[in-house]
PDB file of C-alpha atoms in Angstrom:
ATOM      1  CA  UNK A   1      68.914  34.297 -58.388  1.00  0.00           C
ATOM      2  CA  UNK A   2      70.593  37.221 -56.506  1.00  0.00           C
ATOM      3  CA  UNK A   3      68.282  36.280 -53.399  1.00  0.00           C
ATOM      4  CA  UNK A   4      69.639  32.802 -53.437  1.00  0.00           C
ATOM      5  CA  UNK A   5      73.145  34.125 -53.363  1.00  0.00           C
ATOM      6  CA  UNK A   6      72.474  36.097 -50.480  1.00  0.00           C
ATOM      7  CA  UNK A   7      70.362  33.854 -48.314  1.00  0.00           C
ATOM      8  CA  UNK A   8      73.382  31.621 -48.806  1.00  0.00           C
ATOM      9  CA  UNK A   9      76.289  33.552 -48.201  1.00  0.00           C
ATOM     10  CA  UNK A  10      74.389  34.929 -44.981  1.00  0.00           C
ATOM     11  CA  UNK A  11      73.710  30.882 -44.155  1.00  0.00           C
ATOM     12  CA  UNK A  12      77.190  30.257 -44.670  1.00  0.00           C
ATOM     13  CA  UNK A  13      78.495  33.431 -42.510  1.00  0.00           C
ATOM     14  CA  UNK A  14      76.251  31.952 -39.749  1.00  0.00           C
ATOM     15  CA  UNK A  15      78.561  28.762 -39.493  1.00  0.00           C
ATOM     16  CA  UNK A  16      81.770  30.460 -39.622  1.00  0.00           C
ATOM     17  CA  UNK A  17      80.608  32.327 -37.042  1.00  0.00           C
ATOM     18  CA  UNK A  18      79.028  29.113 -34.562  1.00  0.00           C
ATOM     19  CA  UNK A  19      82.407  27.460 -35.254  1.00  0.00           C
ATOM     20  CA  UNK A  20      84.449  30.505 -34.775  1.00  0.00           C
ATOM     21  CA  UNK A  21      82.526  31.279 -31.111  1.00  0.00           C
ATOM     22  CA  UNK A  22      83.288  26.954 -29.934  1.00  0.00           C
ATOM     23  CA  UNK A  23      86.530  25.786 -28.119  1.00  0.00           C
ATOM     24  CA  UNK A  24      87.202  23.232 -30.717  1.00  0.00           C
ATOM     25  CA  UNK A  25      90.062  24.836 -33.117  1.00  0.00           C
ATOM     26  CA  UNK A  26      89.621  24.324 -36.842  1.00  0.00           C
ATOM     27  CA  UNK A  27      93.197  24.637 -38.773  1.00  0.00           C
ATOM     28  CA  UNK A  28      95.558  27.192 -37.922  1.00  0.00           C
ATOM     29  CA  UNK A  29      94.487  31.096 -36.837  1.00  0.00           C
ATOM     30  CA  UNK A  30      95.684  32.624 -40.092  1.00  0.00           C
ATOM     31  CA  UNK A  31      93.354  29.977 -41.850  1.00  0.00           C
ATOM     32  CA  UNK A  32      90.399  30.646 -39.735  1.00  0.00           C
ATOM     33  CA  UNK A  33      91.096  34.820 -40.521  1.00  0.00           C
ATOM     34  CA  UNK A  34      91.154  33.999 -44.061  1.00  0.00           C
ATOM     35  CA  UNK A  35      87.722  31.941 -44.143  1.00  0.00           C
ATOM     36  CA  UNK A  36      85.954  34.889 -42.465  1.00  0.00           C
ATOM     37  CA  UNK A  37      86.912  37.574 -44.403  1.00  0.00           C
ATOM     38  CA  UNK A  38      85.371  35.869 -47.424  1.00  0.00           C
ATOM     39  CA  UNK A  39      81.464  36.756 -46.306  1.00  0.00           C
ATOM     40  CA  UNK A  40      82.889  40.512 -46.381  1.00  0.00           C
ATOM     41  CA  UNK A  41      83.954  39.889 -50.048  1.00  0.00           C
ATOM     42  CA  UNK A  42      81.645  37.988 -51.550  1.00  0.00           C
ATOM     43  CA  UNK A  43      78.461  40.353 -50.333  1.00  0.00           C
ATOM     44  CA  UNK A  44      80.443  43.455 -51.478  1.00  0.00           C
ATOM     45  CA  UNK A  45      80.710  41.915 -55.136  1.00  0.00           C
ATOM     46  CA  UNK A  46      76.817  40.972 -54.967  1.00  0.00           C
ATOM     47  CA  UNK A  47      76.073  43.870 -53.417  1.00  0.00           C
ATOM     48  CA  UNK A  48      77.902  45.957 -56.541  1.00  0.00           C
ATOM     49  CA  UNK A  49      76.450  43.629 -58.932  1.00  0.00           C
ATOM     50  CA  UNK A  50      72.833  43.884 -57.538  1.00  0.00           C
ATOM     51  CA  UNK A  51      73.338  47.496 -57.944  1.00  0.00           C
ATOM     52  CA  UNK A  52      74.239  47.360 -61.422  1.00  0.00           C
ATOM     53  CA  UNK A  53      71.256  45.817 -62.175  1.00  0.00           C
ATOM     54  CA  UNK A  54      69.097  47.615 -59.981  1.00  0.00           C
ATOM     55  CA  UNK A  55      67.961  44.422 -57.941  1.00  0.00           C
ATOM     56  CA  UNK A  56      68.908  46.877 -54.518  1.00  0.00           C
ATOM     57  CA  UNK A  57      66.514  50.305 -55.323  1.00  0.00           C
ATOM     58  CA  UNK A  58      64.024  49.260 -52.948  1.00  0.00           C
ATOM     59  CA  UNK A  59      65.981  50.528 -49.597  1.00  0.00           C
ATOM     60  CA  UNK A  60      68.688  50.205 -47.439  1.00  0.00           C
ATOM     61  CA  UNK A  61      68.429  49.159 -43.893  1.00  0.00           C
ATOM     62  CA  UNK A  62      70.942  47.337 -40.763  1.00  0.00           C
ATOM     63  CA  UNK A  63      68.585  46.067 -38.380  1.00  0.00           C
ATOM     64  CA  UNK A  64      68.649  47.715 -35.050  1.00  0.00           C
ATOM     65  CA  UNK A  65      71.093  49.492 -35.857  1.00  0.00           C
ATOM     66  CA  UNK A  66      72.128  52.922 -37.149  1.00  0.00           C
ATOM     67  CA  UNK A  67      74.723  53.784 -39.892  1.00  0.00           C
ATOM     68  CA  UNK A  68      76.149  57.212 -40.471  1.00  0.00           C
ATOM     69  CA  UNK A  69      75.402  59.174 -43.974  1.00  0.00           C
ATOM     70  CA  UNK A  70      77.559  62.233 -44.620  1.00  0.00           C
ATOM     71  CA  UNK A  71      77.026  64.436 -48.016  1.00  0.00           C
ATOM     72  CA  UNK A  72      79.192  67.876 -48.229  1.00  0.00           C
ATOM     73  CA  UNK A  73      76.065  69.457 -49.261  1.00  0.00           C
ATOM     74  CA  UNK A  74      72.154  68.495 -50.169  1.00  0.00           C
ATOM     75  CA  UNK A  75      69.918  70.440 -52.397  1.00  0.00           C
ATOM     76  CA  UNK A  76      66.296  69.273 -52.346  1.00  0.00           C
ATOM     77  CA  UNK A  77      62.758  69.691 -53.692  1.00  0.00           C
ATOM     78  CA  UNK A  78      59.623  68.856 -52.360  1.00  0.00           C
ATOM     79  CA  UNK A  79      61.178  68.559 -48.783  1.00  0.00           C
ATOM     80  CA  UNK A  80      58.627  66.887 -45.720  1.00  0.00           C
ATOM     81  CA  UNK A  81      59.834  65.591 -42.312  1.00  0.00           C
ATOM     82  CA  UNK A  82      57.893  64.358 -39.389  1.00  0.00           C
ATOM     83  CA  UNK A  83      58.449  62.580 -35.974  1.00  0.00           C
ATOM     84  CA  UNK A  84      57.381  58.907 -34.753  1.00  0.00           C
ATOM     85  CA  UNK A  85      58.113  56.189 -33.218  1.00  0.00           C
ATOM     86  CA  UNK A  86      59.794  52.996 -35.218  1.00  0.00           C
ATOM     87  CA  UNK A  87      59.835  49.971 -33.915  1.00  0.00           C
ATOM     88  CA  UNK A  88      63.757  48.314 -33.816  1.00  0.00           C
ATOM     89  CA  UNK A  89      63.068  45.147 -31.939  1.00  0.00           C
ATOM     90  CA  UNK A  90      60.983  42.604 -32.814  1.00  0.00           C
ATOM     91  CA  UNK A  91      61.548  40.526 -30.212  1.00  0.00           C
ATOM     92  CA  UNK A  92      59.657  40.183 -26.683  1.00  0.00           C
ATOM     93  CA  UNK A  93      60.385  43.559 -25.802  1.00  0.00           C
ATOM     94  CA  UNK A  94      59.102  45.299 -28.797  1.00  0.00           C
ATOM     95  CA  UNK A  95      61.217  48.294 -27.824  1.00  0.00           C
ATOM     96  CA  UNK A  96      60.891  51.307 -29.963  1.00  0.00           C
ATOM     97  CA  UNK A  97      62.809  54.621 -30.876  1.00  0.00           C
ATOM     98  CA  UNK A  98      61.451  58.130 -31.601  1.00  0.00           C
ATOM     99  CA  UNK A  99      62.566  59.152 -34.890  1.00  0.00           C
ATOM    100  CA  UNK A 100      62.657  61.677 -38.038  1.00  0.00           C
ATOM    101  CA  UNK A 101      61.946  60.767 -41.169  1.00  0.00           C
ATOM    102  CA  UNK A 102      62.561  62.940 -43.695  1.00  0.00           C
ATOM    103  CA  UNK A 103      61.977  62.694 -47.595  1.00  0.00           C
ATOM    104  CA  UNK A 104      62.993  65.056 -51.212  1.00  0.00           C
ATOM    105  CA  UNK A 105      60.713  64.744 -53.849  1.00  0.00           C
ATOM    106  CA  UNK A 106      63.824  65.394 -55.976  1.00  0.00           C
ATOM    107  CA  UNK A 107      67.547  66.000 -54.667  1.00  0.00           C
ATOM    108  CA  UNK A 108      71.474  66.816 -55.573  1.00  0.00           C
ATOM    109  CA  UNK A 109      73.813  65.725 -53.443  1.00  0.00           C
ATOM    110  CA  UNK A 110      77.575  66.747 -53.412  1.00  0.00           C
ATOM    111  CA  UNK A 111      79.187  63.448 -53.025  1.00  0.00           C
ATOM    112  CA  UNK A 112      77.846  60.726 -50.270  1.00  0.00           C
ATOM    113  CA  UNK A 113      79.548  58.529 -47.914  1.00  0.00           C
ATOM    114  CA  UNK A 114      78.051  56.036 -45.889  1.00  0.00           C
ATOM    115  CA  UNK A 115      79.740  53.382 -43.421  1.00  0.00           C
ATOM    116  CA  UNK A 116      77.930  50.744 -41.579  1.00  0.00           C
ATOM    117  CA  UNK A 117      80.368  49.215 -38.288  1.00  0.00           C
ATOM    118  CA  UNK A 118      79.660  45.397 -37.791  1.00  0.00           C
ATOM    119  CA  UNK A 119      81.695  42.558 -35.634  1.00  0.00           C
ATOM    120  CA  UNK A 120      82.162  39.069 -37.649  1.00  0.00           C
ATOM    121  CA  UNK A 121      83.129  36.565 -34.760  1.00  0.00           C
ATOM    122  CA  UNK A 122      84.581  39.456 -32.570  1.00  0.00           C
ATOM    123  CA  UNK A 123      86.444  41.372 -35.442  1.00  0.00           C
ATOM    124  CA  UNK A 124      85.290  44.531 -36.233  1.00  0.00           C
ATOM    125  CA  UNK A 125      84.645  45.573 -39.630  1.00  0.00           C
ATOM    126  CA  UNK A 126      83.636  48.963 -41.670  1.00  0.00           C
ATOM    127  CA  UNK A 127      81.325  48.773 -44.553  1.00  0.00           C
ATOM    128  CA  UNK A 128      81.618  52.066 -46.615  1.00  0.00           C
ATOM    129  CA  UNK A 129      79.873  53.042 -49.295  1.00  0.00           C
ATOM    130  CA  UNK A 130      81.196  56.353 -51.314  1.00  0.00           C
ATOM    131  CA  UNK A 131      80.106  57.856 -54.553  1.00  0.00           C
ATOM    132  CA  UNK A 132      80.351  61.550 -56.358  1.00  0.00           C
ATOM    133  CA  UNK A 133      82.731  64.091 -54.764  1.00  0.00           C
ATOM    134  CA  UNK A 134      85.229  62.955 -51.631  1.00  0.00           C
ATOM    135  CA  UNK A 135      83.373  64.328 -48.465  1.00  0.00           C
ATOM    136  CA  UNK A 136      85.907  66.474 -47.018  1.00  0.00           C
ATOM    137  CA  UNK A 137      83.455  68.996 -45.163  1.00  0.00           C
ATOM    138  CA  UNK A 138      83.722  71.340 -48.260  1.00  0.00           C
ATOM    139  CA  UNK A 139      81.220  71.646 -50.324  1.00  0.00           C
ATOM    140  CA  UNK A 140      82.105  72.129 -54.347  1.00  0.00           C
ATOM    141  CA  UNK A 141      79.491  72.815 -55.694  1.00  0.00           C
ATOM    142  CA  UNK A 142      79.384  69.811 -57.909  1.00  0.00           C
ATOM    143  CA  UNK A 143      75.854  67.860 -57.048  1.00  0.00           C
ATOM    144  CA  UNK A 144      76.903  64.758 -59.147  1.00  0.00           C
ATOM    145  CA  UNK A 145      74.038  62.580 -57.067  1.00  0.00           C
ATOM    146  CA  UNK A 146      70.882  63.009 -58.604  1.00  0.00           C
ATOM    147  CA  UNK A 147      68.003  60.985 -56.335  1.00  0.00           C
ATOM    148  CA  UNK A 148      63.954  61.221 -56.295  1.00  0.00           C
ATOM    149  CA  UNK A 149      61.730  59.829 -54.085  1.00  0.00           C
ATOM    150  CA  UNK A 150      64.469  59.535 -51.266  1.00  0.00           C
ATOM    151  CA  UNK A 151      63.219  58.882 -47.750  1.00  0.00           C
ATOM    152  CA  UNK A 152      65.886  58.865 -44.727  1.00  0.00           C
ATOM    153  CA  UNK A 153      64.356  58.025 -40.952  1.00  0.00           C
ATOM    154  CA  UNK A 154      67.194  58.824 -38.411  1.00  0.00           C
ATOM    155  CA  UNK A 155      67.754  59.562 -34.975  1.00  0.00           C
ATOM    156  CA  UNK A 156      69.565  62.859 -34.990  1.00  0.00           C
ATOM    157  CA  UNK A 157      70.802  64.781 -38.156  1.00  0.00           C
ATOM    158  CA  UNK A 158      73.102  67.441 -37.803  1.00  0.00           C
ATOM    159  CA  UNK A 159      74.284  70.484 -40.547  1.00  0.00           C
ATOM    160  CA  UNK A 160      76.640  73.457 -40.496  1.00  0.00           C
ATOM    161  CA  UNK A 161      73.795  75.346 -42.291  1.00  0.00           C
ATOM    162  CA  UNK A 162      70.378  75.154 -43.667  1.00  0.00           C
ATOM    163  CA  UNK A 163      68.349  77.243 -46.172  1.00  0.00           C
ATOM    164  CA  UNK A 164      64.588  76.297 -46.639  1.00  0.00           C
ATOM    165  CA  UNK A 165      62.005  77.889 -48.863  1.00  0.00           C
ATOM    166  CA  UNK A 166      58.628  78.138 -48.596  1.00  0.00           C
ATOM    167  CA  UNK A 167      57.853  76.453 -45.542  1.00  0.00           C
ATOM    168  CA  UNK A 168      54.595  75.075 -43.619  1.00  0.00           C
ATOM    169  CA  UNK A 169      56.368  74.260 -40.154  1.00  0.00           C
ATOM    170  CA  UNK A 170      53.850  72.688 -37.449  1.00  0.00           C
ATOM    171  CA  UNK A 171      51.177  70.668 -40.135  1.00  0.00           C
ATOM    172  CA  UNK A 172      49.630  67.664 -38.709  1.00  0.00           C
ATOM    173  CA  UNK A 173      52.797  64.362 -39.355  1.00  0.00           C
ATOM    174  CA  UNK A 174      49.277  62.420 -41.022  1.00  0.00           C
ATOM    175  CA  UNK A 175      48.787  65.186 -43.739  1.00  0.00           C
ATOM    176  CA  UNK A 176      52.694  65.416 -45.261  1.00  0.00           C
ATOM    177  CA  UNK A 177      53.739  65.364 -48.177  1.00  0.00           C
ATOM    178  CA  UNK A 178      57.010  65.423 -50.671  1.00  0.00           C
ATOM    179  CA  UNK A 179      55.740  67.833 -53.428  1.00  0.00           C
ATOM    180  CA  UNK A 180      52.790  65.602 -54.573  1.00  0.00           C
ATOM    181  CA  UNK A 181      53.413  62.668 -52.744  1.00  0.00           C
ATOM    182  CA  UNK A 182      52.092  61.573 -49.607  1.00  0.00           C
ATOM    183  CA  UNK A 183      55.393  60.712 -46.580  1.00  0.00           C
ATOM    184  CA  UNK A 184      54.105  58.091 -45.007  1.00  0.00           C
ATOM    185  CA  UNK A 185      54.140  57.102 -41.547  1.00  0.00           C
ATOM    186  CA  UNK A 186      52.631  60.312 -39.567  1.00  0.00           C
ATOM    187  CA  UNK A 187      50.204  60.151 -36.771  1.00  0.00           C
ATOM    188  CA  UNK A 188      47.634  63.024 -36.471  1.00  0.00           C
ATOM    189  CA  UNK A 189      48.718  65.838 -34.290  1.00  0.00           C
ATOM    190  CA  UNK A 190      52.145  64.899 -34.457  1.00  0.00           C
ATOM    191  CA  UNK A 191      54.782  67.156 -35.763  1.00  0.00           C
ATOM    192  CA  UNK A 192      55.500  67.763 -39.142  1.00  0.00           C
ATOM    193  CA  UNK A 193      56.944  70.304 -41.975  1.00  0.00           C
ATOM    194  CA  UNK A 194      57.299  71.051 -45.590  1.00  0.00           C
ATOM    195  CA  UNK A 195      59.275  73.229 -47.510  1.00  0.00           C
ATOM    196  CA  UNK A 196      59.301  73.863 -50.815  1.00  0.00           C
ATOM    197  CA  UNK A 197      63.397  73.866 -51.339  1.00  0.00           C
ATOM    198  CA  UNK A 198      66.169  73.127 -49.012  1.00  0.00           C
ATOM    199  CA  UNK A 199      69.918  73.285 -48.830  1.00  0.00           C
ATOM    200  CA  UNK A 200      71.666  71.374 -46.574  1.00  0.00           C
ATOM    201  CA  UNK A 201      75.396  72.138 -46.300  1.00  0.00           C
ATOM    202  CA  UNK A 202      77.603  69.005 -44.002  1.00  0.00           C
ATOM    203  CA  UNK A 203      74.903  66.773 -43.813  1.00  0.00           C
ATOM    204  CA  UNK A 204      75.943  64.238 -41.014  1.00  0.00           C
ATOM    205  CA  UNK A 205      73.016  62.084 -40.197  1.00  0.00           C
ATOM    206  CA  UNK A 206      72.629  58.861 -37.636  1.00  0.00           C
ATOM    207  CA  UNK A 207      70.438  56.779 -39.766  1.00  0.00           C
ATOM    208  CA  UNK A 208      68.556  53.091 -39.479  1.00  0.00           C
ATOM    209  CA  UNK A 209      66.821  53.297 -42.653  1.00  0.00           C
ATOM    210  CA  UNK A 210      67.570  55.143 -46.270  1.00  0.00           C
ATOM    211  CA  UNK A 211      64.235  54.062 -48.542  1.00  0.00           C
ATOM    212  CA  UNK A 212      64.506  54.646 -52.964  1.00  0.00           C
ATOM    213  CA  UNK A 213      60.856  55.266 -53.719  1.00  0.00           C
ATOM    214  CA  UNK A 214      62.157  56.539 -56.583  1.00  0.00           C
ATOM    215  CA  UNK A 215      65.696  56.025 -58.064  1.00  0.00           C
ATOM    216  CA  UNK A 216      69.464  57.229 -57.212  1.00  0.00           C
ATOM    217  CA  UNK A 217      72.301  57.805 -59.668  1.00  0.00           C
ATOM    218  CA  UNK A 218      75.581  57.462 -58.426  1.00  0.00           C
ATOM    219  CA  UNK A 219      78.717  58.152 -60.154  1.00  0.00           C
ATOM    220  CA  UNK A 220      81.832  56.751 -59.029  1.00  0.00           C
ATOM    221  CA  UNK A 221      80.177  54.492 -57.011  1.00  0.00           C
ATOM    222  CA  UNK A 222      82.467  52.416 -54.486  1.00  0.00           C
ATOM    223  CA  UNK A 223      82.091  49.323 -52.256  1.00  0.00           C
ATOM    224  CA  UNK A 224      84.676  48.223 -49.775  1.00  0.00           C
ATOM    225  CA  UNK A 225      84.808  46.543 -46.598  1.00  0.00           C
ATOM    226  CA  UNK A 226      87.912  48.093 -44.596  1.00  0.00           C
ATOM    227  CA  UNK A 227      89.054  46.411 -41.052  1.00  0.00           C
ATOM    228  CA  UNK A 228      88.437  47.860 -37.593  1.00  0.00           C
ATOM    229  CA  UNK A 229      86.135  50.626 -36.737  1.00  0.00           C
ATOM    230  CA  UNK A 230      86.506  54.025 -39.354  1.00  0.00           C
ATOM    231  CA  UNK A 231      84.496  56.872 -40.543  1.00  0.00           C
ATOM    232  CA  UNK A 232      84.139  59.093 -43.514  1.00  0.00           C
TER     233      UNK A 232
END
């Protein structure tokens, strides 16, 4: 059912969109704002409602794109991370993008913010996603996010400080693993590490995918879709 509601609203988004982009003028301009800030509103509430019942624990992903994920401060088990190439266009040019992906085993996070920048007919929008703690750049030392089985592939991720524990730096990207469990994706004789523990403080990462192997709690969980172009 909640597929149906999406393929829908994302059918009906495409029309408002064609009509928007024509020279032939449909009602006033106030009218034509109001119609296409409904898509925005309506996927938010299915979004929060496939959440709820844990339709969405699969992964998260903008095509093509990357999204920014900031957490005030990461504590991890069963850390891996290698480098590869992921493919972000599946068109004729089949154009790809060297990568980390990174995955915990297990992990706390001190509060989470994500946000997500996409243009509806030539408006600009911000979808952001917050839950725990406000991330403020301070961590407090409350790790309200409890996740396992959390993968992240991004292009650059960036920290104030890091703290790892018993680590393998240098094993073969093919032969990686999250405590137990294999990280998939590696080619042999590639780069890749492992560490027993990790702490991340100001995690600020440029992401395209986050994949829930596992599951995420997240307290205080928030959904909103703000005009123009913001941040965390």
């Amino acid at each position: 059912m909640a597929g149906k509601r999406f393929a829908a609203v994302a059918a009906w988004n495409a029309r408002m969109r064609e009509e928007a982009a024509d020279d032939v003028r449909r009602g006033s301009r106030v009218g034509r704002s109001t119609l296409l800030a409904i898509p925005a509103t309506v996927v938010v509430g299915l979004l929060g409602m496939g959440m709820a019942q844990g339709l969405l624990a699969a992964n998260f992903m903008v095509v093509n794109k990357p999204f920014a994920i900031k957490s005030d401060q990461v504590q991890g088990a069963g850390f891996a991370a290698l480098l590869h190439d992921r493919l972000i266009d599946n068109g004729a040019t089949g154009a790809s993008k060297g990568m980390a992906r990174a995955g915990f085993k297990s992990a706390r996070l001190d509060g989470l913010c994500g946000v997500v920048h996409e243009s509806i007919a030539g408006v600009s929008y911000t979808l952001k996603i917050t839950a725990g703690e406000p991330v403020n750049g301070t961590p407090e030392g409350v790790a309200e996010i409890n996740a396992s089985d959390l993968i992240l592939e991004a292009t650059s991720v960036n920290a104030s400080n890091g703290t790892f524990a018993d680590m393998y730096l240098g094993k073969s990207a093919d032969d990686i693993t999250m405590g137990a469990t294999r990280l998939e994706g590696g080619t042999a004789g590639n780069f890749g590490l492992e560490a027993g523990t990790v702490n991340i403080a100001n995690l600020d990462a440029s992401a395209y995918t986050i994949e829930l192997v596992g599951s995420i709690g997240l307290p205080g969980l928030k959904l909103a879709i703000e005009p123009g172009t913001v941040g965390c």
